[in-house]
Coordinates of C-alpha atoms and ligand atoms in Angstrom, one line a residue:
X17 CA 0.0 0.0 0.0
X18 CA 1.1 3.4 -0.8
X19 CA 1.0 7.1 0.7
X20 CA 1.6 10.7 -0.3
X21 CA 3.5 12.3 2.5
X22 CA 6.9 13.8 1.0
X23 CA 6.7 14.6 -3.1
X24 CA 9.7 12.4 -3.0
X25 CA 8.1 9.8 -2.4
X26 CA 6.7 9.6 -5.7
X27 CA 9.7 9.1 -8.3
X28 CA 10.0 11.5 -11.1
X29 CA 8.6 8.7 -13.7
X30 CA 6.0 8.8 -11.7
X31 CA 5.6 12.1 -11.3
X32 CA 5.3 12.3 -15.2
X33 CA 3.1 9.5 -15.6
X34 CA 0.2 11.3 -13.3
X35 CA 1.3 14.4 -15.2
X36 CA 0.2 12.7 -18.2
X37 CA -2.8 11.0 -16.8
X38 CA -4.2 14.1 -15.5
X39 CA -3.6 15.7 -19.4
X40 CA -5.7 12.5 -20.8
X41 CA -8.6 12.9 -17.8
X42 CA -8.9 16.6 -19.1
X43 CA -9.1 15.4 -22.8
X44 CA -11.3 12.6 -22.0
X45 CA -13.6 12.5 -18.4
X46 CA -16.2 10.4 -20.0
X47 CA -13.7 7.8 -20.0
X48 CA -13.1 8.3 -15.9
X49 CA -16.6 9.0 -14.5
X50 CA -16.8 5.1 -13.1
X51 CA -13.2 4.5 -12.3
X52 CA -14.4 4.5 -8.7
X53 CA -17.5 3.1 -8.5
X54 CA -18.2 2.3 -4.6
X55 CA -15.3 4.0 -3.4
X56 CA -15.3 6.9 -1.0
X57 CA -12.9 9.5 0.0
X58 CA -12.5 10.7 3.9
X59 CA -11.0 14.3 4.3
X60 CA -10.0 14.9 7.6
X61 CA -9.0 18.8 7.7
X62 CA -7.9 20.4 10.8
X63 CA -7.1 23.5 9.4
X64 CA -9.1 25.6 6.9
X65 CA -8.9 24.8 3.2
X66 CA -11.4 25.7 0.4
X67 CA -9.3 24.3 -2.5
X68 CA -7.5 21.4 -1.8
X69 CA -10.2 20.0 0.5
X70 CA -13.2 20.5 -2.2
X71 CA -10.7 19.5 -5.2
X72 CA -10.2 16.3 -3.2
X73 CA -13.8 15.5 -3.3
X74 CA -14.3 16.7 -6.3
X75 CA -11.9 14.8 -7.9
X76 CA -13.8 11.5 -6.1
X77 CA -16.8 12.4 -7.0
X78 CA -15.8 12.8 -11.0
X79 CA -14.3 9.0 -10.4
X80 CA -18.0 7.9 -9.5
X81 CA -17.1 7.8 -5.5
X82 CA -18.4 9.7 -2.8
X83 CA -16.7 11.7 0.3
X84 CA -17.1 12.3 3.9
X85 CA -15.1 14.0 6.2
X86 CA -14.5 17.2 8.5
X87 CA -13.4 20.3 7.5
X88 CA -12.0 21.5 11.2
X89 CA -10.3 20.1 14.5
X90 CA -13.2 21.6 16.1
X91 CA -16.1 19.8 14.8
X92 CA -14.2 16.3 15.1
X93 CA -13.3 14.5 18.2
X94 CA -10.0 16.5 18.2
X95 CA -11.4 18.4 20.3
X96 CA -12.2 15.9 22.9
X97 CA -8.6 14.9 22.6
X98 CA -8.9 12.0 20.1
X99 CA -5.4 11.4 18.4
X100 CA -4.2 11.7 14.9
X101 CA -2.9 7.4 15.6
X102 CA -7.0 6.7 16.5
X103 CA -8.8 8.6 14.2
X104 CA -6.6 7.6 11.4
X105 CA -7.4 3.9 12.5
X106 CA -11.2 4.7 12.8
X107 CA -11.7 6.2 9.3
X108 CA -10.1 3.2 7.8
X109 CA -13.4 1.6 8.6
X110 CA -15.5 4.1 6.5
X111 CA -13.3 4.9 3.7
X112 CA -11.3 3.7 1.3
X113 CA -8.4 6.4 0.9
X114 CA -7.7 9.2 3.3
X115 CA -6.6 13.0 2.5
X116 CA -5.5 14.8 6.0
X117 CA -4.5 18.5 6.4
X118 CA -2.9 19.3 9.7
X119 CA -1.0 22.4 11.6
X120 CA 1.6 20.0 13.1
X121 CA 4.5 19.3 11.1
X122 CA 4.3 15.1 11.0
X123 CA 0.8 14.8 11.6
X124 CA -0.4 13.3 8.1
X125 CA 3.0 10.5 8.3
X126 CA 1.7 9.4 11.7
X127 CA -1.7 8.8 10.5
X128 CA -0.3 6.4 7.6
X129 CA 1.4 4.3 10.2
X130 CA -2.0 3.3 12.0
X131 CA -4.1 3.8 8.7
X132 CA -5.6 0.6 7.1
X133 CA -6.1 2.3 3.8
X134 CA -3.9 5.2 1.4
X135 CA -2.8 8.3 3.2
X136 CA -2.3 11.5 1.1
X137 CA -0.8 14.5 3.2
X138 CA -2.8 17.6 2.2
X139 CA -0.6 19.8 3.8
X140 CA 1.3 20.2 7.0
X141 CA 1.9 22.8 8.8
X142 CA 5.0 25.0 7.5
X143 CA 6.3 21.6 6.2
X144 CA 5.1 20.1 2.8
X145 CA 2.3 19.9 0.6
X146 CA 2.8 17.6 -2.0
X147 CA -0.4 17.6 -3.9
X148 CA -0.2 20.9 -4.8
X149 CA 3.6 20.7 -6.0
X150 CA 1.9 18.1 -8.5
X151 CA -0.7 20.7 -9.7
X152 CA 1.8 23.3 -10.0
X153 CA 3.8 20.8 -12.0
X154 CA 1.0 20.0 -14.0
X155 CA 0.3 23.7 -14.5
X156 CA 4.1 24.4 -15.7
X157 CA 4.2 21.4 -17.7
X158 CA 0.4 22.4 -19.5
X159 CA 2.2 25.9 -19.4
X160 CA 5.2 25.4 -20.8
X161 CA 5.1 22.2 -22.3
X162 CA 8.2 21.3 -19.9
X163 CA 9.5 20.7 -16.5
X164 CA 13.1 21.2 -17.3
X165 CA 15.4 24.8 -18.6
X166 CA 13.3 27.0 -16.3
X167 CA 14.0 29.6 -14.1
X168 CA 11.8 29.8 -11.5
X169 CA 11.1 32.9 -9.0
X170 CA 9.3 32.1 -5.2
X171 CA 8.2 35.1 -4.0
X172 CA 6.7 36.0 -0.7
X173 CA 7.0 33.5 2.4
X174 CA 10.0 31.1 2.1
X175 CA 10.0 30.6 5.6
X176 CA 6.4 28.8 6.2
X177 CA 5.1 28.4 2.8
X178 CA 5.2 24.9 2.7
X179 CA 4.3 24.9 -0.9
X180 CA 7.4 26.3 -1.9
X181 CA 9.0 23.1 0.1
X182 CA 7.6 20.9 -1.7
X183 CA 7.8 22.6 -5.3
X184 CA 11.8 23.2 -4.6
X185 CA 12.0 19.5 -3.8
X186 CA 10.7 18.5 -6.6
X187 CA 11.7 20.5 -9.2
X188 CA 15.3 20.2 -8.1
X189 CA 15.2 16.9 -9.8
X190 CA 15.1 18.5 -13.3
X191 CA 17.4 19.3 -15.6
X192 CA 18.7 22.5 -15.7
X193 CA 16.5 24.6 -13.3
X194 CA 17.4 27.8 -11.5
X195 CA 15.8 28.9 -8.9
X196 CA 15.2 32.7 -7.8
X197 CA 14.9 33.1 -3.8
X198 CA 12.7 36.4 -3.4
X199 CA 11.6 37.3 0.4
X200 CA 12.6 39.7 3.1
X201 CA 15.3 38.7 5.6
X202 CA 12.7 37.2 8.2
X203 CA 11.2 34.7 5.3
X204 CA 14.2 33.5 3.5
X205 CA 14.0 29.6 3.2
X206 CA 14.8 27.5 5.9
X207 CA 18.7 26.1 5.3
X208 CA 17.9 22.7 5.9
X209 CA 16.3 23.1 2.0
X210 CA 19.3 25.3 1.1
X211 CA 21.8 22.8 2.3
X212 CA 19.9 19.6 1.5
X213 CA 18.1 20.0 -1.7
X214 CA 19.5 23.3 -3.8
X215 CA 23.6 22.7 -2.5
X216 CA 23.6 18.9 -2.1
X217 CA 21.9 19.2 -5.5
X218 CA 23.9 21.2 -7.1
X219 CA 21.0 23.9 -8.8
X220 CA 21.8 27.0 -9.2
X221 CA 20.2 29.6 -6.8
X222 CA 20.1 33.2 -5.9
X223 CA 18.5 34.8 -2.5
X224 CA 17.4 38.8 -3.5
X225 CA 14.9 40.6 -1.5
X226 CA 13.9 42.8 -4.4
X227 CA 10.7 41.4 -6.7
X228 CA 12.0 43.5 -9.8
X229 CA 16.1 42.5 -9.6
X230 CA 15.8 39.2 -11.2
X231 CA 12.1 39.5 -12.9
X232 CA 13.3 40.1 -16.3
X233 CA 14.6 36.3 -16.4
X234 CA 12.1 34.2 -14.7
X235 CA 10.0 31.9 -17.0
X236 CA 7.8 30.9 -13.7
X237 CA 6.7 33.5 -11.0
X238 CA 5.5 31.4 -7.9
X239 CA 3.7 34.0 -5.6
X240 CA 2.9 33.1 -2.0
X241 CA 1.0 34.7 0.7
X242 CA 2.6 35.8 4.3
X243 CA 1.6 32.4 6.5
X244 CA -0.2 34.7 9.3
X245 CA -1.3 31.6 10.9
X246 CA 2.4 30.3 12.1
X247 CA 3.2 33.6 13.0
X248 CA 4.1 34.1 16.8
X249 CA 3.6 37.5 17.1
X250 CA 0.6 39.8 15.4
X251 CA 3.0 42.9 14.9
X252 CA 6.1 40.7 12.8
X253 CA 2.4 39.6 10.5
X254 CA 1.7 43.2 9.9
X255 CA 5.1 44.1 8.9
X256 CA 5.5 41.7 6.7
X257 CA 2.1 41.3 5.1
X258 CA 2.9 43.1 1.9
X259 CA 6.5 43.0 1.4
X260 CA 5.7 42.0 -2.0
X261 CA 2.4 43.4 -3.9
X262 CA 2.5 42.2 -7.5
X263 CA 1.1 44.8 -9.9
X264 CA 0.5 45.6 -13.9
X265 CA 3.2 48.0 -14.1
X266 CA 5.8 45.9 -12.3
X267 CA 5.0 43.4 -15.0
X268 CA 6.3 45.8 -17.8
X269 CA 9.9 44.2 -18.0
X270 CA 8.8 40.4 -17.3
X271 CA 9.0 37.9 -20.4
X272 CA 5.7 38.0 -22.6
X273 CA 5.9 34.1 -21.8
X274 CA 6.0 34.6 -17.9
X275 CA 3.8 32.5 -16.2
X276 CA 2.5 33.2 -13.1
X277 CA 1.3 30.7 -10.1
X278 CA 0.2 31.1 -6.8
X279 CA -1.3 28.0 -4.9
X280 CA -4.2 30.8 -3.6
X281 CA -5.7 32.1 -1.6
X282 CA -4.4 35.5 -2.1
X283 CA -4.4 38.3 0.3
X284 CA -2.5 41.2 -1.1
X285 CA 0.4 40.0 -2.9
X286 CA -1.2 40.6 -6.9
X287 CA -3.2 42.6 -8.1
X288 CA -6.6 42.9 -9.1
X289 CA -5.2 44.0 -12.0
X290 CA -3.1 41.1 -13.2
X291 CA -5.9 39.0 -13.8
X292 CA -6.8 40.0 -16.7
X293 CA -3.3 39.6 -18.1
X294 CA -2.2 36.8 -19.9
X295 CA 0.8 35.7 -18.2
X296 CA -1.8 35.2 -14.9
X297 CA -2.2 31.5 -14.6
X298 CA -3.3 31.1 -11.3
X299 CA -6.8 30.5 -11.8
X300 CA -6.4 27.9 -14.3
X301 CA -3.8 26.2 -11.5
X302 CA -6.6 26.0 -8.9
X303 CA -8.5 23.8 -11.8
X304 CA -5.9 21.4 -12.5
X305 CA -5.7 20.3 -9.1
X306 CA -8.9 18.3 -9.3
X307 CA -7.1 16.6 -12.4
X308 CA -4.5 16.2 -10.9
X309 CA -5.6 14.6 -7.6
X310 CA -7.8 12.4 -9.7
X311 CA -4.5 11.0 -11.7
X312 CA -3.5 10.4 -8.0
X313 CA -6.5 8.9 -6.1
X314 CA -6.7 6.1 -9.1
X315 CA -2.4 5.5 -8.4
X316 CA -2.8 5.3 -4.6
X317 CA -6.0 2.9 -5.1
X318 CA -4.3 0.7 -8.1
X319 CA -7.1 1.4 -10.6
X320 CA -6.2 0.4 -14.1
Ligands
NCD429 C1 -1.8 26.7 0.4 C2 -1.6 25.9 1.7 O1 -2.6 25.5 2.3 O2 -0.4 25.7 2.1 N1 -3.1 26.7 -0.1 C3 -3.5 25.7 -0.9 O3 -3.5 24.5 -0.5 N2 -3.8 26.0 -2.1 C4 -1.2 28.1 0.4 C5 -1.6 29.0 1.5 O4 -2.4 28.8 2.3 O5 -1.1 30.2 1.4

């Protein structure tokens, strides 16, 4: 039995394969509606999501299944001190693959050791969220028609985004990627990534606090939001809420083939007013990760 905790857990063929399976569900979802017939998803969120947990059951529901689930600690027996090693045991019972969101680092890993059925981490805490490091690689890929020769920018919280994590890990498995490192001091990306993945890898990185230095080269703009929630302390939040604020005019000198990501929701970080602009691709993102979380439900549950 397989789960999703850590994107590297899934080798890049792999990665490629549900690339390409999520391109053939798009082409043809007639040929998917009854792949799983019978089967039901459980979505166990203990922190608040409106994309990945909806996409999830989306995606189950577009395979024929059905989902259940909560959508916070607080309306689960979390909050009458159940733990992660129970519950994970209990839903096993009542479904036949699990998606779990979490705000400790772990969580989602410990729930596959007492799980009877597929675990998928939805995201924990600052850590990782490997599902949506597949539908931004599905969005590059459908974008750019590869996953290797980019430059790509992160932009906003290094520190706590834990998409970024997960996107660095994977992408640092490419050919020929470089990668632009764009936060203030505070937010920079933890070292145990620098050392580990980008040095230990060998990719070629630069660390600028300045949005504009390095825009001129980047083929992929990942925006993020501040993390408010794994903030300490209310005033640090409010400093460095809009360190970064995307707009039209800052776009002037960017490539006409930019592409633009952000794995939403957005607070302030781009404007209203790069919507409408061609290069904006987060939009269409936040629709290929139903696609792309159907390629994976069917993997994790060995449907042919
Ligand atoms: C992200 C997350 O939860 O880490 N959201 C998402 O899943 N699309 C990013 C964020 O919350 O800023």
């Amino acid at each position: 039995m397989r789960h999703l905790i850590d994107i590297l857990d899934l080798s890049t063929e792999e990665i490629d394969e549900l690339i390409q399976k999520a391109c053939d569900i798009i082409a043809h979802p007639d040929a998917y509606s009854e792949k799983c017939h019978g089967k039901k998803i459980a979505t166990l969120f203990y922190e608040p999501s409106t994309r990945t947990r909806l996409s999830f059951e989306a995606a189950m529901m577009e395979l024929g299944g059905k989902a259940l689930g909560f959508s916070s600690a607080s309306n689960s027996s979390a909050s009458k001190g159940e733990t992660v090693a129970d519950t994970a045991r209990i839903v096993s019972n009542y479904a036949d693959i699990i998606a779990m969101r979490h705000p400790k680092e772990g969580a989602p890993m410990v729930a596959s050791m007492y799980a009877k059925v597929p675990v998928i981490n939805a995201g924990d805490g600052g850590h990782n969220h490997p599902t949506q490091t597949l539908t931004d690689l599905l969005t590059i890929y459908r974008e750019k028609g590869r996953l290797d020769h980019l430059t790509i920018g992160f932009c906003g919280d290094l520190k706590f985004g834990r998409t970024v994590h997960s996107l660095i890990l994977a992408l640092a498995r490419y050919t020929d990627i470089r990668i632009v490192l764009i936060s203030p001091d505070e937010l920079k990306l933890p070292d145990y990534i620098i050392q580990d993945t980008l040095i230990a890898k060998n990719i070629s990185y630069v660390e600028t606090a300045d949005l504009e230095e390095y825009l001129p080269e980047l083929d992929v703009l990942y925006m993020t939001r501040v993390q408010q929630e794994r903030f300490f302390n209310e005033a640090d939040y409010i400093r460095l809420k809009d360190s970064y604020i995307l707009t039209r005019d800052k776009l002037a000198t960017a490539k006409s083939d930019l592409s633009i990501l952000h794995p939403l929701p957005r607070v302030n970080e781009i404007a209203v007013d790069v919507d409408d602009d061609p290069r904006a691709c987060y939009f269409t993102q936040a629709g290929n990760g139903k696609y792309i979380r159907m390629a994976l439900i069917l993997k994790l549950l060995e449907v042919e």
